[in-house]
Amino acid sequence: MTTYGTIPTSSGGTTTTTNIEYLSRAKHRIQTGLGTRRPWKEMLNLASINFPHNISDSYSRIKTNTAYFRMNYAIIVLIILFLSLLWHPISLIVFVVLMAAWLFLYFLRDEPLMIFHRVVDDRVVMTVLFVVTVVLLLLTGATVNILVAMLIGLVVVVVHAVLRRTDDLFLDEDGVEAGGYLVASS
């Protein structure tokens, strides 16, 4: 019997299917992670910028804004770090490779990491990746660039967190349960 018009299946197709499923799950997880990002228009609302009344108000704003705009702040710091590495191509390549390692070994895993038939705790994976990232980036010779970029990123985040009023921010119940802070009026 002839099978014209049918699509042949082979064992190679299953690996392609699993790769497509993995990429689909990875795309979904990235979109979900970026979904916790707050709208940039809300973050950069000029009507919500003013000076705090005192030091305790500043501290309260920093706590609330960092909980609310956590993903936005991380994106800002990573962009500043990326831009600082443009003049050091080797460091930039190392940075991109390390970002891929973070994605595959920490952020996009469905199952626990197994090494020699033992489960490796997520905190151990994160600690090892952090140490490897710092050491490899510092070995590329861009130490001053990295430290200055991180300092600039920290200053940008703290200045925004202090100046951004919090009375118009509303954390949902999930945000409070996940370690967010209740919004204080300012």
Coordinates of N, CA and C in Angstrom, one line a residue:
M1 N 0.8 -1.2 0.0 CA 0.0 0.0 0.0 C 0.9 1.2 0.0
T2 N 0.5 2.2 -0.8 CA 1.3 3.4 -0.9 C 0.8 4.4 0.1
T3 N 1.7 5.3 0.6 CA 1.3 6.3 1.6 C 1.7 7.6 1.1
Y4 N 1.3 8.0 -0.1 CA 1.6 9.3 -0.6 C 0.8 10.4 0.2
G5 N 1.5 11.4 0.4 CA 0.9 12.6 1.1 C 1.0 12.5 2.6
T6 N 1.5 11.4 3.2 CA 1.6 11.3 4.6 C 3.0 11.7 5.0
I7 N 3.1 12.2 6.2 CA 4.4 12.6 6.8 C 5.0 11.5 7.5
P8 N 6.2 11.1 7.0 CA 6.9 10.0 7.7 C 7.4 10.4 9.1
T9 N 7.3 9.5 10.0 CA 7.8 9.7 11.4 C 9.0 8.8 11.6
S10 N 9.9 9.4 12.3 CA 11.2 8.6 12.6 C 11.6 9.0 14.0
S11 N 12.6 8.3 14.5 CA 13.1 8.6 15.9 C 13.7 9.9 16.0
G12 N 14.2 10.5 14.9 CA 14.7 11.8 14.9 C 13.7 12.9 15.1
G13 N 12.4 12.6 14.8 CA 11.3 13.5 15.0 C 11.0 13.8 16.4
T14 N 11.3 12.7 17.3 CA 10.9 12.9 18.7 C 11.9 13.9 19.3
T15 N 13.2 13.9 18.9 CA 14.1 14.8 19.5 C 13.8 16.2 19.1
T16 N 13.4 16.4 17.8 CA 13.0 17.7 17.3 C 11.7 18.2 18.1
T17 N 10.8 17.2 18.4 CA 9.6 17.6 19.1 C 10.0 18.0 20.5
T18 N 10.9 17.3 21.2 CA 11.3 17.6 22.6 C 12.0 19.0 22.6
N19 N 12.8 19.2 21.5 CA 13.5 20.5 21.5 C 12.5 21.7 21.3
I20 N 11.5 21.4 20.5 CA 10.5 22.5 20.3 C 9.7 22.7 21.5
E21 N 9.4 21.6 22.2 CA 8.7 21.7 23.5 C 9.5 22.5 24.5
Y22 N 10.8 22.1 24.6 CA 11.7 22.8 25.5 C 11.8 24.3 25.2
L23 N 11.9 24.7 23.9 CA 12.0 26.1 23.6 C 10.7 26.8 23.9
S24 N 9.6 26.1 23.7 CA 8.3 26.7 24.0 C 8.1 26.9 25.5
R25 N 8.5 25.9 26.3 CA 8.5 26.1 27.8 C 9.4 27.3 28.2
A26 N 10.6 27.3 27.5 CA 11.6 28.4 27.9 C 11.0 29.8 27.5
K27 N 10.4 29.9 26.4 CA 9.7 31.1 26.0 C 8.7 31.5 26.9
H28 N 7.8 30.5 27.4 CA 6.8 30.8 28.3 C 7.3 31.3 29.7
R29 N 8.4 30.6 30.1 CA 9.0 31.0 31.4 C 9.6 32.4 31.4
I30 N 10.2 32.7 30.2 CA 10.8 34.1 30.1 C 9.7 35.1 30.1
Q31 N 8.6 34.8 29.3 CA 7.5 35.8 29.3 C 6.8 35.9 30.7
T32 N 6.8 34.8 31.4 CA 6.2 34.8 32.7 C 7.1 35.7 33.7
G33 N 8.4 35.5 33.6 CA 9.3 36.2 34.4 C 9.2 37.7 34.1
L34 N 9.2 38.0 32.8 CA 9.1 39.4 32.4 C 7.7 40.0 32.6
G35 N 6.7 39.0 32.8 CA 5.4 39.5 33.1 C 5.3 40.1 34.5
T36 N 6.3 39.8 35.4 CA 6.3 40.5 36.7 C 6.8 41.9 36.6
R37 N 7.3 42.3 35.4 CA 7.8 43.6 35.2 C 6.6 44.6 35.2
R38 N 6.8 45.7 35.8 CA 5.7 46.7 35.9 C 5.8 47.6 34.6
P39 N 4.7 48.2 34.2 CA 4.8 49.0 33.0 C 5.8 50.2 33.2
W40 N 6.6 50.4 32.1 CA 7.6 51.5 32.2 C 6.9 52.9 32.4
K41 N 5.7 53.0 31.8 CA 5.0 54.3 31.9 C 4.6 54.6 33.4
E42 N 4.3 53.5 34.1 CA 3.9 53.6 35.5 C 5.2 54.0 36.3
M43 N 6.3 53.3 36.0 CA 7.5 53.5 36.7 C 8.1 54.9 36.5
L44 N 8.0 55.5 35.3 CA 8.5 56.8 34.9 C 7.5 57.9 35.0
N45 N 6.4 57.7 35.7 CA 5.4 58.7 35.8 C 5.9 59.9 36.5
L46 N 6.1 61.0 35.8 CA 6.7 62.3 36.4 C 5.8 62.9 37.5
A47 N 4.5 62.6 37.4 CA 3.6 63.2 38.5 C 3.8 62.5 39.8
S48 N 4.5 61.3 39.8 CA 4.7 60.6 41.0 C 6.1 60.8 41.6
I49 N 6.8 61.8 41.1 CA 8.2 62.1 41.5 C 8.1 63.3 42.5
N50 N 8.6 63.1 43.7 CA 8.8 64.3 44.6 C 9.8 63.8 45.7
F51 N 10.2 64.8 46.5 CA 11.2 64.5 47.5 C 10.5 64.0 48.7
P52 N 11.1 63.0 49.4 CA 10.5 62.5 50.7 C 10.6 63.6 51.8
H53 N 9.7 63.4 52.8 CA 9.7 64.3 53.9 C 10.8 64.1 54.9
N54 N 11.2 62.9 55.1 CA 12.3 62.6 56.1 C 13.0 61.3 55.7
I55 N 14.0 61.0 56.6 CA 14.8 59.7 56.3 C 13.9 58.5 56.4
S56 N 13.0 58.4 57.4 CA 12.2 57.2 57.5 C 11.3 57.1 56.3
D57 N 10.8 58.2 55.7 CA 10.0 58.2 54.5 C 10.8 57.7 53.3
S58 N 12.1 58.1 53.3 CA 13.0 57.6 52.2 C 13.2 56.1 52.3
Y59 N 13.4 55.6 53.5 CA 13.6 54.2 53.7 C 12.4 53.4 53.3
S60 N 11.2 53.9 53.7 CA 9.9 53.2 53.4 C 9.7 53.2 51.9
R61 N 10.1 54.3 51.2 CA 9.9 54.4 49.7 C 10.9 53.4 49.1
I62 N 12.1 53.3 49.5 CA 13.1 52.3 49.0 C 12.5 50.9 49.1
K63 N 12.0 50.5 50.3 CA 11.5 49.2 50.5 C 10.3 48.9 49.6
T64 N 9.4 49.8 49.5 CA 8.2 49.6 48.7 C 8.5 49.6 47.2
N65 N 9.3 50.5 46.7 CA 9.6 50.6 45.3 C 10.4 49.5 44.8
T66 N 11.4 49.0 45.7 CA 12.2 47.9 45.2 C 11.4 46.6 45.2
A67 N 10.4 46.4 46.1 CA 9.5 45.3 46.0 C 8.6 45.4 44.8
Y68 N 8.1 46.6 44.5 CA 7.2 46.7 43.4 C 7.8 46.7 42.0
F69 N 9.0 47.4 41.9 CA 9.7 47.5 40.6 C 10.9 46.6 40.5
R70 N 10.9 45.5 41.2 CA 12.1 44.6 41.3 C 12.6 44.2 39.9
M71 N 11.7 43.7 39.0 CA 12.1 43.2 37.7 C 12.6 44.4 36.8
N72 N 11.9 45.5 36.9 CA 12.4 46.7 36.2 C 13.8 47.2 36.6
Y73 N 14.0 47.2 37.9 CA 15.3 47.5 38.4 C 16.4 46.6 37.9
A74 N 16.1 45.3 37.9 CA 17.1 44.3 37.4 C 17.4 44.5 36.0
I75 N 16.4 44.8 35.2 CA 16.6 45.1 33.7 C 17.5 46.3 33.6
I76 N 17.2 47.3 34.3 CA 18.0 48.6 34.2 C 19.5 48.3 34.5
V77 N 19.7 47.6 35.6 CA 21.1 47.3 36.0 C 21.8 46.4 35.0
L78 N 21.1 45.4 34.4 CA 21.7 44.6 33.4 C 22.0 45.3 32.1
I79 N 21.1 46.3 31.8 CA 21.4 47.1 30.6 C 22.6 48.0 30.8
I80 N 22.7 48.6 32.0 CA 23.9 49.4 32.3 C 25.1 48.5 32.3
L81 N 25.1 47.3 32.8 CA 26.2 46.4 32.8 C 26.6 46.0 31.4
F82 N 25.6 45.7 30.6 CA 25.8 45.4 29.2 C 26.5 46.5 28.4
L83 N 25.9 47.7 28.6 CA 26.5 48.9 27.9 C 28.0 49.1 28.3
S84 N 28.3 48.9 29.6 CA 29.6 49.1 30.1 C 30.6 48.1 29.5
L85 N 30.1 47.0 29.1 CA 31.0 45.9 28.5 C 31.2 46.0 27.0
L86 N 30.5 47.0 26.4 CA 30.6 47.1 24.9 C 32.1 47.4 24.5
W87 N 32.9 48.0 25.3 CA 34.2 48.4 25.0 C 35.2 47.3 25.3
H88 N 34.7 46.2 25.9 CA 35.5 45.0 26.2 C 34.8 43.8 25.6
P89 N 35.1 43.5 24.3 CA 34.4 42.4 23.6 C 34.5 41.1 24.3
I90 N 35.7 40.7 24.8 CA 35.8 39.4 25.5 C 34.9 39.4 26.7
S91 N 34.8 40.4 27.5 CA 34.0 40.5 28.7 C 32.5 40.3 28.2
L92 N 32.2 41.0 27.1 CA 30.8 40.9 26.6 C 30.4 39.5 26.2
I93 N 31.4 38.8 25.5 CA 31.1 37.4 25.1 C 31.0 36.5 26.4
V94 N 31.8 36.7 27.4 CA 31.7 36.0 28.6 C 30.4 36.2 29.3
F95 N 30.0 37.5 29.3 CA 28.7 37.9 29.9 C 27.5 37.2 29.2
V96 N 27.5 37.2 27.9 CA 26.5 36.5 27.2 C 26.5 35.0 27.4
V97 N 27.6 34.4 27.4 CA 27.7 32.9 27.7 C 27.2 32.6 29.1
L98 N 27.6 33.5 30.1 CA 27.2 33.3 31.5 C 25.6 33.5 31.6
M99 N 25.1 34.5 30.8 CA 23.6 34.6 30.9 C 22.9 33.4 30.3
A100 N 23.5 32.8 29.3 CA 22.9 31.5 28.8 C 23.0 30.4 29.8
A101 N 24.2 30.3 30.5 CA 24.3 29.3 31.6 C 23.3 29.6 32.7
W102 N 23.1 30.8 33.1 CA 22.1 31.1 34.1 C 20.7 30.7 33.6
L103 N 20.4 31.0 32.4 CA 19.1 30.6 31.8 C 18.8 29.1 31.9
F104 N 19.8 28.3 31.4 CA 19.6 26.9 31.3 C 19.8 26.2 32.6
L105 N 20.7 26.6 33.4 CA 21.0 25.9 34.7 C 20.1 26.3 35.8
Y106 N 19.6 27.5 35.8 CA 18.8 28.0 36.9 C 17.4 28.4 36.6
F107 N 17.2 29.3 35.6 CA 15.9 29.8 35.4 C 14.9 28.9 34.6
L108 N 15.4 28.1 33.6 CA 14.6 27.4 32.7 C 14.5 25.9 33.0
R109 N 15.0 25.5 34.1 CA 15.0 24.0 34.4 C 13.6 23.6 34.9
D110 N 13.1 22.5 34.4 CA 11.8 21.9 34.9 C 12.0 21.0 36.0
E111 N 13.2 20.3 36.0 CA 13.5 19.3 37.0 C 14.7 19.7 37.8
P112 N 14.8 19.1 39.0 CA 16.0 19.4 39.8 C 17.3 18.9 39.0
L113 N 18.4 19.6 39.3 CA 19.7 19.3 38.7 C 20.3 18.1 39.3
M114 N 20.6 17.1 38.5 CA 21.2 15.9 39.1 C 22.7 15.8 38.6
I115 N 23.6 15.6 39.6 CA 25.0 15.4 39.3 C 25.4 14.1 40.1
F116 N 25.9 13.1 39.4 CA 26.3 11.8 39.9 C 25.2 11.2 40.7
H117 N 24.0 11.2 40.2 CA 22.8 10.7 40.8 C 22.4 11.3 42.1
R118 N 22.8 12.5 42.3 CA 22.4 13.3 43.5 C 21.7 14.6 43.1
V119 N 20.7 15.0 43.8 CA 20.0 16.2 43.5 C 20.7 17.4 44.1
V120 N 21.0 18.4 43.3 CA 21.7 19.6 43.7 C 20.6 20.7 44.0
D121 N 20.7 21.2 45.2 CA 19.8 22.2 45.7 C 19.9 23.5 44.8
D122 N 18.8 24.2 44.6 CA 18.7 25.4 43.8 C 19.7 26.5 44.4
R123 N 19.7 26.5 45.7 CA 20.6 27.5 46.4 C 22.1 27.3 46.0
V124 N 22.4 26.0 46.0 CA 23.8 25.6 45.6 C 24.1 26.0 44.2
V125 N 23.1 25.7 43.3 CA 23.3 26.1 41.9 C 23.4 27.6 41.7
M126 N 22.6 28.4 42.4 CA 22.7 29.8 42.3 C 24.0 30.4 42.9
T127 N 24.4 29.8 44.0 CA 25.7 30.3 44.6 C 26.9 30.0 43.7
V128 N 26.9 28.8 43.1 CA 28.0 28.4 42.2 C 28.0 29.3 40.9
L129 N 26.8 29.5 40.4 CA 26.7 30.3 39.2 C 27.1 31.7 39.5
F130 N 26.7 32.3 40.6 CA 27.1 33.6 41.0 C 28.6 33.7 41.2
V131 N 29.2 32.8 41.9 CA 30.7 32.8 42.1 C 31.4 32.7 40.7
V132 N 31.0 31.8 39.9 CA 31.6 31.6 38.6 C 31.5 32.9 37.7
T133 N 30.3 33.5 37.8 CA 30.0 34.7 37.0 C 31.0 35.8 37.5
V134 N 31.1 36.0 38.8 CA 31.9 37.1 39.3 C 33.4 36.8 38.9
V135 N 33.8 35.6 39.2 CA 35.3 35.3 38.9 C 35.6 35.4 37.4
L136 N 34.8 34.9 36.5 CA 35.1 34.9 35.1 C 35.0 36.4 34.6
L137 N 34.1 37.2 35.0 CA 34.0 38.5 34.6 C 35.2 39.4 35.1
L138 N 35.6 39.1 36.3 CA 36.8 39.8 36.8 C 38.1 39.4 36.2
L139 N 38.1 38.1 35.7 CA 39.3 37.6 35.0 C 39.4 38.2 33.6
T140 N 38.4 38.7 33.1 CA 38.4 39.3 31.7 C 39.1 40.6 31.6
G141 N 39.4 41.2 32.7 CA 40.1 42.5 32.7 C 39.2 43.7 32.7
A142 N 38.0 43.5 32.9 CA 37.0 44.7 32.9 C 36.5 45.0 34.3
T143 N 37.4 44.7 35.2 CA 37.0 44.9 36.6 C 36.4 46.3 36.9
V144 N 37.2 47.3 36.5 CA 36.7 48.7 36.8 C 35.4 49.0 36.1
N145 N 35.3 48.5 34.8 CA 34.0 48.7 34.1 C 32.8 48.1 34.8
I146 N 33.0 46.9 35.3 CA 32.0 46.1 36.0 C 31.6 46.8 37.3
L147 N 32.6 47.2 38.1 CA 32.3 47.8 39.4 C 31.6 49.2 39.2
V148 N 32.1 49.9 38.2 CA 31.5 51.2 38.0 C 30.1 51.1 37.5
A149 N 29.8 50.1 36.6 CA 28.5 49.9 36.0 C 27.5 49.5 37.2
M150 N 28.0 48.6 38.0 CA 27.2 48.1 39.1 C 26.9 49.3 40.1
L151 N 27.9 50.2 40.3 CA 27.7 51.3 41.2 C 26.7 52.3 40.5
I152 N 26.8 52.6 39.3 CA 25.9 53.4 38.5 C 24.5 52.9 38.6
G153 N 24.4 51.6 38.3 CA 23.0 50.9 38.4 C 22.4 51.0 39.8
L154 N 23.2 50.8 40.8 CA 22.7 51.0 42.2 C 22.3 52.4 42.5
V155 N 23.0 53.4 42.0 CA 22.7 54.8 42.3 C 21.4 55.1 41.5
V156 N 21.2 54.7 40.3 CA 20.0 54.9 39.5 C 18.8 54.3 40.2
V157 N 18.9 53.1 40.7 CA 17.8 52.4 41.4 C 17.5 53.1 42.7
V158 N 18.5 53.5 43.5 CA 18.2 54.1 44.8 C 17.6 55.5 44.6
V159 N 18.1 56.2 43.6 CA 17.6 57.6 43.4 C 16.1 57.5 42.9
H160 N 15.8 56.6 42.0 CA 14.4 56.4 41.6 C 13.6 55.9 42.8
A161 N 14.0 55.0 43.5 CA 13.3 54.4 44.7 C 13.0 55.5 45.7
V162 N 13.9 56.4 45.9 CA 13.7 57.5 46.9 C 12.7 58.5 46.4
L163 N 12.9 58.9 45.1 CA 12.1 60.0 44.6 C 10.7 59.6 44.1
R164 N 10.4 58.3 43.9 CA 9.1 57.8 43.4 C 8.2 57.6 44.6
R165 N 7.1 58.4 44.6 CA 6.0 58.3 45.6 C 5.4 56.9 45.5
T166 N 4.9 56.4 46.7 CA 4.4 55.0 46.7 C 2.9 55.0 47.0
D167 N 2.2 56.2 47.1 CA 0.8 56.1 47.4 C -0.1 55.7 46.3
D168 N 0.5 55.7 45.1 CA -0.3 55.2 43.9 C 0.0 53.8 43.5
L169 N 0.9 53.1 44.3 CA 1.2 51.7 43.9 C 0.4 50.8 44.7
F170 N 0.0 49.7 44.1 CA -0.8 48.7 44.8 C -0.3 47.3 44.5
L171 N 0.3 46.7 45.6 CA 0.7 45.3 45.5 C -0.4 44.4 45.7
D172 N -0.5 43.4 44.8 CA -1.6 42.4 45.0 C -1.3 41.4 46.1
E173 N -2.2 40.6 46.5 CA -2.0 39.6 47.6 C -0.8 38.7 47.3
D174 N -0.7 38.3 46.0 CA 0.4 37.4 45.7 C 1.8 38.1 45.9
G175 N 1.8 39.4 45.6 CA 3.1 40.1 45.9 C 3.4 40.2 47.3
V176 N 2.4 40.4 48.2 CA 2.6 40.5 49.6 C 3.1 39.1 50.1
E177 N 2.4 38.0 49.7 CA 2.8 36.7 50.1 C 4.2 36.3 49.6
A178 N 4.6 36.9 48.5 CA 6.0 36.6 47.9 C 7.1 37.4 48.5
G179 N 6.7 38.2 49.5 CA 7.8 39.0 50.2 C 7.7 40.5 49.8
G180 N 6.6 40.9 49.2 CA 6.4 42.3 48.9 C 6.0 43.0 50.1
Y181 N 6.0 44.3 50.1 CA 5.6 45.1 51.2 C 4.3 45.8 51.0
L182 N 3.6 46.1 52.0 CA 2.4 46.9 51.9 C 2.8 48.3 51.6
V183 N 1.9 48.9 50.8 CA 2.2 50.3 50.4 C 1.9 51.2 51.5
A184 N 2.9 52.1 51.8 CA 2.7 53.2 52.8 C 2.4 54.5 52.1
S185 N 1.6 55.3 52.7 CA 1.3 56.6 52.1 C 2.5 57.5 52.3
S186 N 2.7 58.4 51.3 CA 3.7 59.4 51.4 C 3.3 60.7 51.0

